[in-house]
Short mmCIF file of C-alpha atoms in Angstrom, two decimals:
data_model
loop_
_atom_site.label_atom_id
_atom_site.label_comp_id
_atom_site.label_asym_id
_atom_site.label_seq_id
_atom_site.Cartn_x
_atom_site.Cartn_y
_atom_site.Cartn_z
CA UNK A 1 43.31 -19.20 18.19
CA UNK A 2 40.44 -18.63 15.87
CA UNK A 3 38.81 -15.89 18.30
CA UNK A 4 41.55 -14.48 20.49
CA UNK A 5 38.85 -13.15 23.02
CA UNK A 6 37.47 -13.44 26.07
CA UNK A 7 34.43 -11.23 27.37
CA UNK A 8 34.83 -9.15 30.16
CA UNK A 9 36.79 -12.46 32.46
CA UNK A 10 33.62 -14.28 31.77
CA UNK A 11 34.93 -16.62 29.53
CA UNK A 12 38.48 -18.46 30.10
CA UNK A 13 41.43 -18.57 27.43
CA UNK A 14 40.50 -20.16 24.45
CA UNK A 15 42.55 -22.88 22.60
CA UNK A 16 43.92 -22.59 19.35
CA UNK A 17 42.51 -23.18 15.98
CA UNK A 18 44.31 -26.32 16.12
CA UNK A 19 43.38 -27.61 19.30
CA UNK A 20 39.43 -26.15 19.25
CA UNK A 21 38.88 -26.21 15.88
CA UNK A 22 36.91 -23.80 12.99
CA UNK A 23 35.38 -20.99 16.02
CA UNK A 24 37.33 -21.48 18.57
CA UNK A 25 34.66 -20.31 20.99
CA UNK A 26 32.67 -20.95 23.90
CA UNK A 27 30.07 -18.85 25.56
CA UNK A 28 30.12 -18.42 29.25
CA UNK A 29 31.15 -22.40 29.60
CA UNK A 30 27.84 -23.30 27.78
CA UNK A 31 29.10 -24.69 24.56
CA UNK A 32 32.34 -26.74 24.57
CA UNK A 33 35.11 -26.32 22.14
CA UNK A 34 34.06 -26.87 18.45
CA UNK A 35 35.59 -29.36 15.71
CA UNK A 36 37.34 -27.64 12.61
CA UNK A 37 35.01 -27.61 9.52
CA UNK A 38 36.91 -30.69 8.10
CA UNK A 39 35.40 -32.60 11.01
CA UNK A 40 31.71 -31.14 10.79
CA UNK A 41 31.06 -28.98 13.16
CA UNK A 42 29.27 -26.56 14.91
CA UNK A 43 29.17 -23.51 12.69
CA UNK A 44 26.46 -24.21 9.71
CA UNK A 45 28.07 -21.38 7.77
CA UNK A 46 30.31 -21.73 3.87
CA UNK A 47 32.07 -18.98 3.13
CA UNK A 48 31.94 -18.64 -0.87
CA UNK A 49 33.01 -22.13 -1.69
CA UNK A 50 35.69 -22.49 1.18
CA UNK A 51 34.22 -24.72 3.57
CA UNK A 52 32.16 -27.91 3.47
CA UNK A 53 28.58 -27.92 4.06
CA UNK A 54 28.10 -28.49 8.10
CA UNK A 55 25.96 -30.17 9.82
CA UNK A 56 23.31 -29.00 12.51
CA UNK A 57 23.53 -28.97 16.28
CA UNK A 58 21.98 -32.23 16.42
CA UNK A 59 25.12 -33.82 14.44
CA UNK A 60 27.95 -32.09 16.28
CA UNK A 61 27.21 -28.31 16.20
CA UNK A 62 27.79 -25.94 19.07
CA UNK A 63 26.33 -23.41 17.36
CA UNK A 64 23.20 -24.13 15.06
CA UNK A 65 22.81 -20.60 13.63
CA UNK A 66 23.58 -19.38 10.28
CA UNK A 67 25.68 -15.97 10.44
CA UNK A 68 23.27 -13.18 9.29
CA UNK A 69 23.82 -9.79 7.70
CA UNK A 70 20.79 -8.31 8.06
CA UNK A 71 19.36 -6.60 11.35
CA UNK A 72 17.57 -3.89 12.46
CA UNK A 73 19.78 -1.48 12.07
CA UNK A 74 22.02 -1.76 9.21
CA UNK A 75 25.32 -0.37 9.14
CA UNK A 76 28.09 -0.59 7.37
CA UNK A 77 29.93 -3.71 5.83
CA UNK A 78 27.13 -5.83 5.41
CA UNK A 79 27.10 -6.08 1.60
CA UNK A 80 30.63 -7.13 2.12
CA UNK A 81 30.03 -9.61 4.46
CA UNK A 82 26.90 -10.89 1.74
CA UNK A 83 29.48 -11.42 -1.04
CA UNK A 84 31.94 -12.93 1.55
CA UNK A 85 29.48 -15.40 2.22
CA UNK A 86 27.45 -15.49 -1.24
CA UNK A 87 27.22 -18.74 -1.55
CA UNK A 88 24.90 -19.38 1.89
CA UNK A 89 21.20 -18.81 1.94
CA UNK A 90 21.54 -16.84 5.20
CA UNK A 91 18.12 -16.24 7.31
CA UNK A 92 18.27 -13.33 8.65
CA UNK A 93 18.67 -13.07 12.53
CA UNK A 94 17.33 -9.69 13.86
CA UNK A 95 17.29 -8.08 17.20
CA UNK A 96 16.49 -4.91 18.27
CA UNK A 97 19.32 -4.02 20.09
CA UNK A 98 22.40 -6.25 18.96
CA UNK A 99 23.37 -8.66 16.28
CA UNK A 100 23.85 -12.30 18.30
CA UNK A 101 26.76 -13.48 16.06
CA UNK A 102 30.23 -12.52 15.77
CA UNK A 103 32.51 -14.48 13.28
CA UNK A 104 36.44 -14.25 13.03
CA UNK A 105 38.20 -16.94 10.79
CA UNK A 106 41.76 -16.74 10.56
CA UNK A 107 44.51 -18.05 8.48
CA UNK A 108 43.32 -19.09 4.85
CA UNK A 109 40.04 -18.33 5.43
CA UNK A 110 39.16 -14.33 6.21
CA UNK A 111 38.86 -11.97 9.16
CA UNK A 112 35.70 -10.23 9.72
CA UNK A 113 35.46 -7.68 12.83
CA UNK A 114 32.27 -6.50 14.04
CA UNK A 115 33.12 -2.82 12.40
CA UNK A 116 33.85 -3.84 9.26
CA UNK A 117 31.10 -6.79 8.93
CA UNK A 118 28.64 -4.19 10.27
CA UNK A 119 27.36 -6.94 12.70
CA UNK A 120 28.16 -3.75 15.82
CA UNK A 121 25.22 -1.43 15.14
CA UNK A 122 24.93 1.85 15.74
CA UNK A 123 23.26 2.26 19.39
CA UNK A 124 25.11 -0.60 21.49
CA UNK A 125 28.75 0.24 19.91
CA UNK A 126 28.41 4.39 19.27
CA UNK A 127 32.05 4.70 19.68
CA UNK A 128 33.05 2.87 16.57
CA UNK A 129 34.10 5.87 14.47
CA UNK A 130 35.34 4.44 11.10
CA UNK A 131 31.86 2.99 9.62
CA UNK A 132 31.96 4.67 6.33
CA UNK A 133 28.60 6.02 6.99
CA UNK A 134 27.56 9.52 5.97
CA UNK A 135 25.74 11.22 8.06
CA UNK A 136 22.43 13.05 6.46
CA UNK A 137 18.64 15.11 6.83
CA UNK A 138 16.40 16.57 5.19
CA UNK A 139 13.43 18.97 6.33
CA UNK A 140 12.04 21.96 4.85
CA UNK A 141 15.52 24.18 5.81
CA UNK A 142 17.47 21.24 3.90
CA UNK A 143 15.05 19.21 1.21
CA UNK A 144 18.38 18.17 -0.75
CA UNK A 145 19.97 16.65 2.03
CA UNK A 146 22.74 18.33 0.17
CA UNK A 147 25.76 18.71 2.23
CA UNK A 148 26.43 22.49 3.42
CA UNK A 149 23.01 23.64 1.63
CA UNK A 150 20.99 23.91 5.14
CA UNK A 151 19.80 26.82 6.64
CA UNK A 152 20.19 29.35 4.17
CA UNK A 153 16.54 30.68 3.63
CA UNK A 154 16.13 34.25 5.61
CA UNK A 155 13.89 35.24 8.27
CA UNK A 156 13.29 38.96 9.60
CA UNK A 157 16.47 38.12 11.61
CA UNK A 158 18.79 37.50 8.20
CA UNK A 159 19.85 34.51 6.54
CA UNK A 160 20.39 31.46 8.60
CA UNK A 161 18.11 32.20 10.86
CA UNK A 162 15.42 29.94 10.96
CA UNK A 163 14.02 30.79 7.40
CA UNK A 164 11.81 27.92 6.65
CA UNK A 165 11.14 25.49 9.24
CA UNK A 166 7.83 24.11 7.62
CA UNK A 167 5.05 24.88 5.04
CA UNK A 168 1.53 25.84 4.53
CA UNK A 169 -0.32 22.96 2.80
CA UNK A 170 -3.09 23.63 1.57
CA UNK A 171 -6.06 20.93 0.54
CA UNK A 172 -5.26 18.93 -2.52
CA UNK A 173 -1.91 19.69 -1.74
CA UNK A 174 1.04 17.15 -2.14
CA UNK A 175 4.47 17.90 -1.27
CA UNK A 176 7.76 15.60 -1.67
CA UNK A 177 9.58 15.32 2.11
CA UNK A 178 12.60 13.61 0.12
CA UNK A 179 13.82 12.28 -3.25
CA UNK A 180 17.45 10.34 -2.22
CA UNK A 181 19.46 8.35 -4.16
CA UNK A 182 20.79 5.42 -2.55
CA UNK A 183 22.45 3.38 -1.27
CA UNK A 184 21.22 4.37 2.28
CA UNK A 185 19.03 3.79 5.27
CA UNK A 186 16.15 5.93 6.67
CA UNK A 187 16.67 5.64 10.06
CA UNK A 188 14.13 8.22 12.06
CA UNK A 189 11.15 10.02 10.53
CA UNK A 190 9.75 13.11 12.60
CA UNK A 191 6.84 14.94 12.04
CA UNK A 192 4.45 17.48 13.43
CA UNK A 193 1.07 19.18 12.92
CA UNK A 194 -1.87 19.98 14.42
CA UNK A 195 -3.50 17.38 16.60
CA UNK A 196 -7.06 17.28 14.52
CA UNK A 197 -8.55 14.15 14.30
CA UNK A 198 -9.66 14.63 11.18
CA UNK A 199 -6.56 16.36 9.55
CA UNK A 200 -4.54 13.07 10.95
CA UNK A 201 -6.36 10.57 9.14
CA UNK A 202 -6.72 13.06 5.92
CA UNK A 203 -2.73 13.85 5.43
CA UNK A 204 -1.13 10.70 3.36
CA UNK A 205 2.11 10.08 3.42
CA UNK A 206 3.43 7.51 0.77
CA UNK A 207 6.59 6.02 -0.17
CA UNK A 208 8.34 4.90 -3.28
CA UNK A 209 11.30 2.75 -3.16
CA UNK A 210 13.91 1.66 -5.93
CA UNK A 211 11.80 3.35 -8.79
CA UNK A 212 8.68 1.64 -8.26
CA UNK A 213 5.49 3.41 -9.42
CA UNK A 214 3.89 2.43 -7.08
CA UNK A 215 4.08 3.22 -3.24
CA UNK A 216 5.05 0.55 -0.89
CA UNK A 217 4.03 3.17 2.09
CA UNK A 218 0.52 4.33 1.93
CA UNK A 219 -1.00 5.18 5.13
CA UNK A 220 -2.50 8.18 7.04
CA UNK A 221 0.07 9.99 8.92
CA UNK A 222 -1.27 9.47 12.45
CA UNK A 223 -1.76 5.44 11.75
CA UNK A 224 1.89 5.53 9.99
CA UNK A 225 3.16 7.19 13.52
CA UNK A 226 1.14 5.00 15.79
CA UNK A 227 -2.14 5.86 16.95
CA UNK A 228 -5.72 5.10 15.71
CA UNK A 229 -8.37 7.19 15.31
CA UNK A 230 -6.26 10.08 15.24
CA UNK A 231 -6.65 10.45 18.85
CA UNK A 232 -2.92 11.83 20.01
CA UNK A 233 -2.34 10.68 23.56
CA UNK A 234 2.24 10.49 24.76
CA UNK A 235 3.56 7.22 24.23
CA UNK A 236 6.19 5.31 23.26
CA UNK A 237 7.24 2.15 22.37
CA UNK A 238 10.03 0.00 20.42
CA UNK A 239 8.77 1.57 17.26
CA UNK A 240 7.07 5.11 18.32
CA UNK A 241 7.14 7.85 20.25
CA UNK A 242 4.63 10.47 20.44
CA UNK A 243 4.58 13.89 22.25
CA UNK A 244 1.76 15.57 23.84
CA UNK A 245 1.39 17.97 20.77
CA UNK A 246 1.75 15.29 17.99
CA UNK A 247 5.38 15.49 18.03
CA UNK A 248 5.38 12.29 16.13
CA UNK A 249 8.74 9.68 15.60
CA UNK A 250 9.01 6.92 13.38
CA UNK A 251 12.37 4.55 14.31
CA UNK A 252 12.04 1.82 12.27
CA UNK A 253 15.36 1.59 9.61
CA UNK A 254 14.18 1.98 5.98
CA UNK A 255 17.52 0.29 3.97
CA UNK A 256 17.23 1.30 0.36
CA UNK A 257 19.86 0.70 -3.07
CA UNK A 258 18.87 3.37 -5.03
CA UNK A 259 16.38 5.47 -4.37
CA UNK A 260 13.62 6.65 -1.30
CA UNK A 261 11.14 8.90 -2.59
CA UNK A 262 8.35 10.28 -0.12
CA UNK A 263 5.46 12.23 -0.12
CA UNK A 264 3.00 13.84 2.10
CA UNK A 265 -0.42 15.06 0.48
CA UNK A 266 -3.28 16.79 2.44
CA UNK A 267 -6.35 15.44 1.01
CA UNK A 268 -8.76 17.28 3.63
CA UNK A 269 -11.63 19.09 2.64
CA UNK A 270 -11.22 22.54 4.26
CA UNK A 271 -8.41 23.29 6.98
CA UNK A 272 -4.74 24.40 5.96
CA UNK A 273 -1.66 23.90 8.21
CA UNK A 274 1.87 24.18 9.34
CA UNK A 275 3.68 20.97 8.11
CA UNK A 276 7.33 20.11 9.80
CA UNK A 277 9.09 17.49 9.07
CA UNK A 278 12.64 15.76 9.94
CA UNK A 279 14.02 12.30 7.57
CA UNK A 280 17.48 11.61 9.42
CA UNK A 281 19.57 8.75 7.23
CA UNK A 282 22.58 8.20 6.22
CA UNK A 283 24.62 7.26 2.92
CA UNK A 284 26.73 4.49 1.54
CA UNK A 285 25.28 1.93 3.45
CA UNK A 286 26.38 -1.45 2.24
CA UNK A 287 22.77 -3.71 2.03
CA UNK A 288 22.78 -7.41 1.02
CA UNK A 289 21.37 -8.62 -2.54
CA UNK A 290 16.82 -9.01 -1.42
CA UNK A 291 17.40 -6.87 1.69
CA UNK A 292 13.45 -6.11 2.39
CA UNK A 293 12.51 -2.67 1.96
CA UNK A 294 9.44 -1.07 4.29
CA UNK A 295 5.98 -1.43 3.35
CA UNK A 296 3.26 0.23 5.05
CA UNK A 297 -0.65 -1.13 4.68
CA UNK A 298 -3.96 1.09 5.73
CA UNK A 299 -7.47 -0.62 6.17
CA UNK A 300 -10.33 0.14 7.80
CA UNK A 301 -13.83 -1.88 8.21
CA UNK A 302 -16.56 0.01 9.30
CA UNK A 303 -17.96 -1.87 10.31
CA UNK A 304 -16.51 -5.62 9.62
CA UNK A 305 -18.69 -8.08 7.77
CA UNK A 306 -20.63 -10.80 10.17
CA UNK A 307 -18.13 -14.13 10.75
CA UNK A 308 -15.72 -12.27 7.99
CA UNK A 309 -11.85 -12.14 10.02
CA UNK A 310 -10.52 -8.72 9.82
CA UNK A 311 -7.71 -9.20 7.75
CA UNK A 312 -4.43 -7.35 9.13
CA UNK A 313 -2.01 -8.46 6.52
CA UNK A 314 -3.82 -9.43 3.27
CA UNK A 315 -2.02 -11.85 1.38
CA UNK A 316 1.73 -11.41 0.06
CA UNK A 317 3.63 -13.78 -1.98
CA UNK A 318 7.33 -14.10 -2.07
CA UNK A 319 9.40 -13.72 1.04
CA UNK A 320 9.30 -11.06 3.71
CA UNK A 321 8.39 -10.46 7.45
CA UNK A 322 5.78 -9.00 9.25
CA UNK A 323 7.07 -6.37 11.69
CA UNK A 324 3.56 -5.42 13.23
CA UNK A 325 0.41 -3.33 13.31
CA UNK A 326 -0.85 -0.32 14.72
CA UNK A 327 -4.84 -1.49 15.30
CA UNK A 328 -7.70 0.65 16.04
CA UNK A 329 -11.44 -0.62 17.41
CA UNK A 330 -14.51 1.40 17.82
CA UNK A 331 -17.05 -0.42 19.46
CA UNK A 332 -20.46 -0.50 17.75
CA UNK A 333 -22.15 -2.11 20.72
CA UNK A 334 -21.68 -2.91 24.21
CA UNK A 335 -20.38 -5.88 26.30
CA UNK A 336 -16.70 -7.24 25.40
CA UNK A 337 -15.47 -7.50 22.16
CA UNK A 338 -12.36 -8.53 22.16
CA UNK A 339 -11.89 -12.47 22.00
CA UNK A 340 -11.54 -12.82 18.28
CA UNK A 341 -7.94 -14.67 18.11
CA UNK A 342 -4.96 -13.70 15.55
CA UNK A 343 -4.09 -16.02 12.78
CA UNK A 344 -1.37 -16.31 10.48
CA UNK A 345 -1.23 -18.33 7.34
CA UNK A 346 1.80 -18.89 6.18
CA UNK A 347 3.73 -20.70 3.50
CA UNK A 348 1.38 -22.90 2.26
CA UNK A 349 -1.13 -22.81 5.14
CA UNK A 350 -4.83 -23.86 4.23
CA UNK A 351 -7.90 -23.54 6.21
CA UNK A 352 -6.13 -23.30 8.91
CA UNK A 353 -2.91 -21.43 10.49
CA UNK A 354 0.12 -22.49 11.74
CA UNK A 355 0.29 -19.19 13.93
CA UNK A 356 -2.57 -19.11 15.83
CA UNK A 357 -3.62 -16.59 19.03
CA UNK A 358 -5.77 -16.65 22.06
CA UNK A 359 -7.41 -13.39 21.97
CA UNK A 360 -7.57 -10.02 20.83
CA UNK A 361 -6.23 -8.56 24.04
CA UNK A 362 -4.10 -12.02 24.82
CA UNK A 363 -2.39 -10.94 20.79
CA UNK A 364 -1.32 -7.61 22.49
CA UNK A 365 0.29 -9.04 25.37
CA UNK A 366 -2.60 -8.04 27.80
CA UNK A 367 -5.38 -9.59 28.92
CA UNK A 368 -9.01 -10.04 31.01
CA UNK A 369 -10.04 -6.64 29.14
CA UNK A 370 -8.16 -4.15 27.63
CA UNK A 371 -6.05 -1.42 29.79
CA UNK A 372 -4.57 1.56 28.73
CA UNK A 373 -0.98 0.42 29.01
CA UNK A 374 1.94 1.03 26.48
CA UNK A 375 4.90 -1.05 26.34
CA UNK A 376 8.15 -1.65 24.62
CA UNK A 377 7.08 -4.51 22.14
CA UNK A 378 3.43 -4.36 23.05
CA UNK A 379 -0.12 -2.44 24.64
CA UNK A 380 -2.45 -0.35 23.91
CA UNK A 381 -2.31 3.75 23.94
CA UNK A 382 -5.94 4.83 23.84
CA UNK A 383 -8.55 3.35 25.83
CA UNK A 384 -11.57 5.96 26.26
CA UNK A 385 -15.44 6.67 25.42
CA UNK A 386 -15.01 3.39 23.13
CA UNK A 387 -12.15 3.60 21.28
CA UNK A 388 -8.82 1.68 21.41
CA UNK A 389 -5.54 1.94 19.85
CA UNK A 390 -3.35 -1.29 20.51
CA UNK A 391 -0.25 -2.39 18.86
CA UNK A 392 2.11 -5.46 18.70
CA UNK A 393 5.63 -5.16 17.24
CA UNK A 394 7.28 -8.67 16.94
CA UNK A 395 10.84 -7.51 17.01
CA UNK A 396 12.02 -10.34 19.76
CA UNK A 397 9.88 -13.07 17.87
CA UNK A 398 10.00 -12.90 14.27
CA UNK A 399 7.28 -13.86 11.69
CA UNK A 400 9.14 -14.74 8.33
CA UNK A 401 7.48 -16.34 5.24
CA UNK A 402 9.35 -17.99 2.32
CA UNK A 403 6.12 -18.08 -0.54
CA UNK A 404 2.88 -16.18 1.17
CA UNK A 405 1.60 -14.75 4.45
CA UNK A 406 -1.89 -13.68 5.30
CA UNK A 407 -2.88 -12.12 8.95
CA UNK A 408 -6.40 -12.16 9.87
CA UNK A 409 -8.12 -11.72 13.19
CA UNK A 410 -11.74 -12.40 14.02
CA UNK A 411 -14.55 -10.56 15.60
CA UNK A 412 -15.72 -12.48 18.49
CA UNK A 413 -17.40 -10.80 21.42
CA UNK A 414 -18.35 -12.55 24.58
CA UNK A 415 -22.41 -12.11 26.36
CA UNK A 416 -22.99 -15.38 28.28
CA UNK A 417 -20.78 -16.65 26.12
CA UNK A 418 -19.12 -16.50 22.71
CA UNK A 419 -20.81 -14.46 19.91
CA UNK A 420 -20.15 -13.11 16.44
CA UNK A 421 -20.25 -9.65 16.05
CA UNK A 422 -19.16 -6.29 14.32
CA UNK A 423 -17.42 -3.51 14.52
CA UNK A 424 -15.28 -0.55 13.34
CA UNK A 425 -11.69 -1.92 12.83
CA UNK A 426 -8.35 -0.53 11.48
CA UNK A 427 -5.53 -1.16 11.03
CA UNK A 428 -1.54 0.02 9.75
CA UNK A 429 0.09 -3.03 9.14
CA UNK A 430 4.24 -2.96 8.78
CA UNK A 431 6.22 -5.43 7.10
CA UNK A 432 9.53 -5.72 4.93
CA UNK A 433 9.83 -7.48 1.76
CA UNK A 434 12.56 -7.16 -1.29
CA UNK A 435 11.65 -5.48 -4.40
CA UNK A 436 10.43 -5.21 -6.87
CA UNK A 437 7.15 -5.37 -4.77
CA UNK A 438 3.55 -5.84 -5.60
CA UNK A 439 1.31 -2.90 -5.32
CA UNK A 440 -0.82 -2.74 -2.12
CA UNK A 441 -4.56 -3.22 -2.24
CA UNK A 442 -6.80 -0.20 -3.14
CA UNK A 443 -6.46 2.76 -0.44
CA UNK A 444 -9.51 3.35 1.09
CA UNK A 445 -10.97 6.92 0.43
CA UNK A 446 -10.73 10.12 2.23
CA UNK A 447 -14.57 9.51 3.85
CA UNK A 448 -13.62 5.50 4.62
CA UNK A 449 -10.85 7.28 6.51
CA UNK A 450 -12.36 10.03 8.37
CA UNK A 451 -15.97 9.29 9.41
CA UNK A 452 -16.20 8.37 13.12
CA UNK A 453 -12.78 9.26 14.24
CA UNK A 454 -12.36 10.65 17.52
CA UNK A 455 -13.75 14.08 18.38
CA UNK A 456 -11.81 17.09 20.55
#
């Protein structure tokens, strides 16, 4: 039949194309057989002209999903599967860990597997072998990438042996981490230096994608690797990981067509300092036509303006979806500030949102206060002598826009009740949106960054 499968004895022999129709499929005995795609049925998915336009669960589908190409980490096949299915408008349907559909058609139609669709990715299925990929890094003993070209600077124990490992920048100093031409996915970023405060919110690192002049990453390198205030504490979550010595990972995949250019510039005033750095990817990666490409925000308030919502994601226009934000608070005065809610305004949203929170410690899956308590999706990292570093990454529950998004979130503090208030707020927002991009709002300056961060 259509899928010849069953899953590990928990699903019984399927019938034949003929007798079950288009996907011959059910799921654990919770979807019945499905109607061909002459009859309408449950698969809302044309491939390039082939089949009819189906209709959706609520007129005869089993399954009311349109097959996806994109996820969160991108491997080979997908552009394949795109111009397979070119003529669907396919939203995108992400998950962390595993891509939720699997299509086979048989017969006149076509045959797509999960290796060569790309829908297996790389963590759940590491024992698929023939993905095309090509394996690459670059650091300071490799800053080609270029294959057989690492390790061959010499030490005072000969060539080879550990030669250059990192650099010396110096103030004013700018240096490029990696210049690759694509196609290709960035797929881990690590990074250390010395765990100054200061130093942490002075280093920029920015990042240039397809060409652009203009960086779609711009952020301090501490906010970019998840802590505010530049205040390292160990933590991890879906997105981060941080060492006790500001051993610093960044795990989100960075898909790219034709080029990924990064930087990392010291704009301190005094100190220099050992710089290593890590960019694993990999090569010939197949992306879809508008795959979004990683943009990075920095803001900081300090303090916020009176009844004036932080805003978290200023406005974008065109389509995209906010991945989530690294925020930082410093309290300017006492008692509880934290019930200002989260908004989102979205696609044609007008006073008011159609995402709307409960809370500032309710949007980061907490709540009654604020506890120092990392999770996967969700928490908070730093909680001490008035400063917090919280986060939310909505991997598991999506936030798309079609035309425009704006995030805001308000500055309400609670004494005998509800009261306006203000304080010292930052934030690194994350989000992915196709290029070409607009340029991001004006970057705030090095003493916007660095007054009031956390002291040693």
């Amino acid at each position: 039949g259509g899928l010849a499968r069953r899953t590990a004895g928990k699903m019984p022999a399927l019938p034949s194309a003929t007798e079950g129709g288009g996907l011959a499929c059910r799921t654990a005995g919770k979807m019945p057989a499905l109607p061909s795609a002459t009859e309408g049925g449950g698969l809302a998915c044309r491939t390039a002209g082939k089949m009819p336009a189906l209709p959706s669960t609520t007129e005869g589908g089993g399954l009311g999903r349109r097959v996806a190409c994109i996820h969160l980490l991108p491997g080979a096949g997908c552009g394949r599967l795109h111009h397979e299915l070119e003529a669907m408008k396919t939203l995108p349907c992400i998950s962390i860990l595993s891509c939720w559909a699997v299509v086979a058609f048989s017969g006149a139609h076509f045959h797509l597997d999960l290796h060569a669709a790309g829908l297996g990715d790389l963590m759940t299925q590491p024992y698929l072998l023939d993905t095309g990929l090509d394996s690459r890094s670059i650091s300071f003993e490799n800053p080609t990438g270029a294959r057989g070209e690492g390790g061959k600077a010499s030490s005072k124990l000969g060539v080879g042996r550990k030669g250059t490992p990192a650099r010396t920048m110096k103030p004013g100093e700018t240096v490029t981490l990696c210049d690759i031409a694509g196609p290709g996915t960035i797929r881990h970023i690590w990074v250390t230096m010395p765990k100054d405060p200061e130093l942490l919110r002075a280093a920029v690192v920015r990042a240039y994608w397809e060409g652009q002049t203009h960086p779609s990453v711009e952020c301090p390198i501490g906010d970019l690797m998840g802590f505010a205030h530049g205040r390292v504490l160990p933590y991890q979550s879906a997105v981060h990981s941080v060492g006790e010595n500001a051993g610093m990972n960044l795990w989100l995949p960075m898909p790219f067509a034709k080029q990924a250019r990064f930087t990392f510039s010291h704009e301190g005033r005094s100190k220099d300092f050992p710089l290593f750095y890590q960019i694993d990817y990999t090569l010939r990666d197949q992306h879809p036509r508008g795959v979004g490409r990683l943009h990075v925000l920095f803001r900081r308030e300090n303090p916020t303006t009176l009844k004036q919502d932080f805003e978290l994601l200023p406005k974008r226009s065109g389509r995209g979806r906010f991945v989530g934000s690294v925020i930082g608070i410093r309290a300017l005065e006492g008692d509880w500030w934290g019930e200002g809610e989260v908004k989102v305004y979205r696609d044609g949203d007008g006073e008011f949102p159609t995402i709307c929170g409960t809370g500032s410690e309710d949007y980061v899956g907490l709540s009654w206060g604020i506890q120092q308590t990392p999770f996967l999706f969700n928490g908070c990292s730093l909680n001490q002598k008035g400063f917090v570093s919280m986060y939310r990454w909505h991997l598991p529950d999506p936030v798309y826009w079609e035309q425009e998004c704006r995030i805001t979130i308000q500055q309400i503090g609670w004494k005998d009740g509800l009261y306006e208030r203000q304080d010292d707020w930052s934030t690194a927002a994350f989000w992915y949106e196709p290029v070409p991009s607009a340029p991001l709002p004006t970057f705030p300056e090095l003493e916007a960054r660095v007054s009031d961060v956390w002291r040693n």
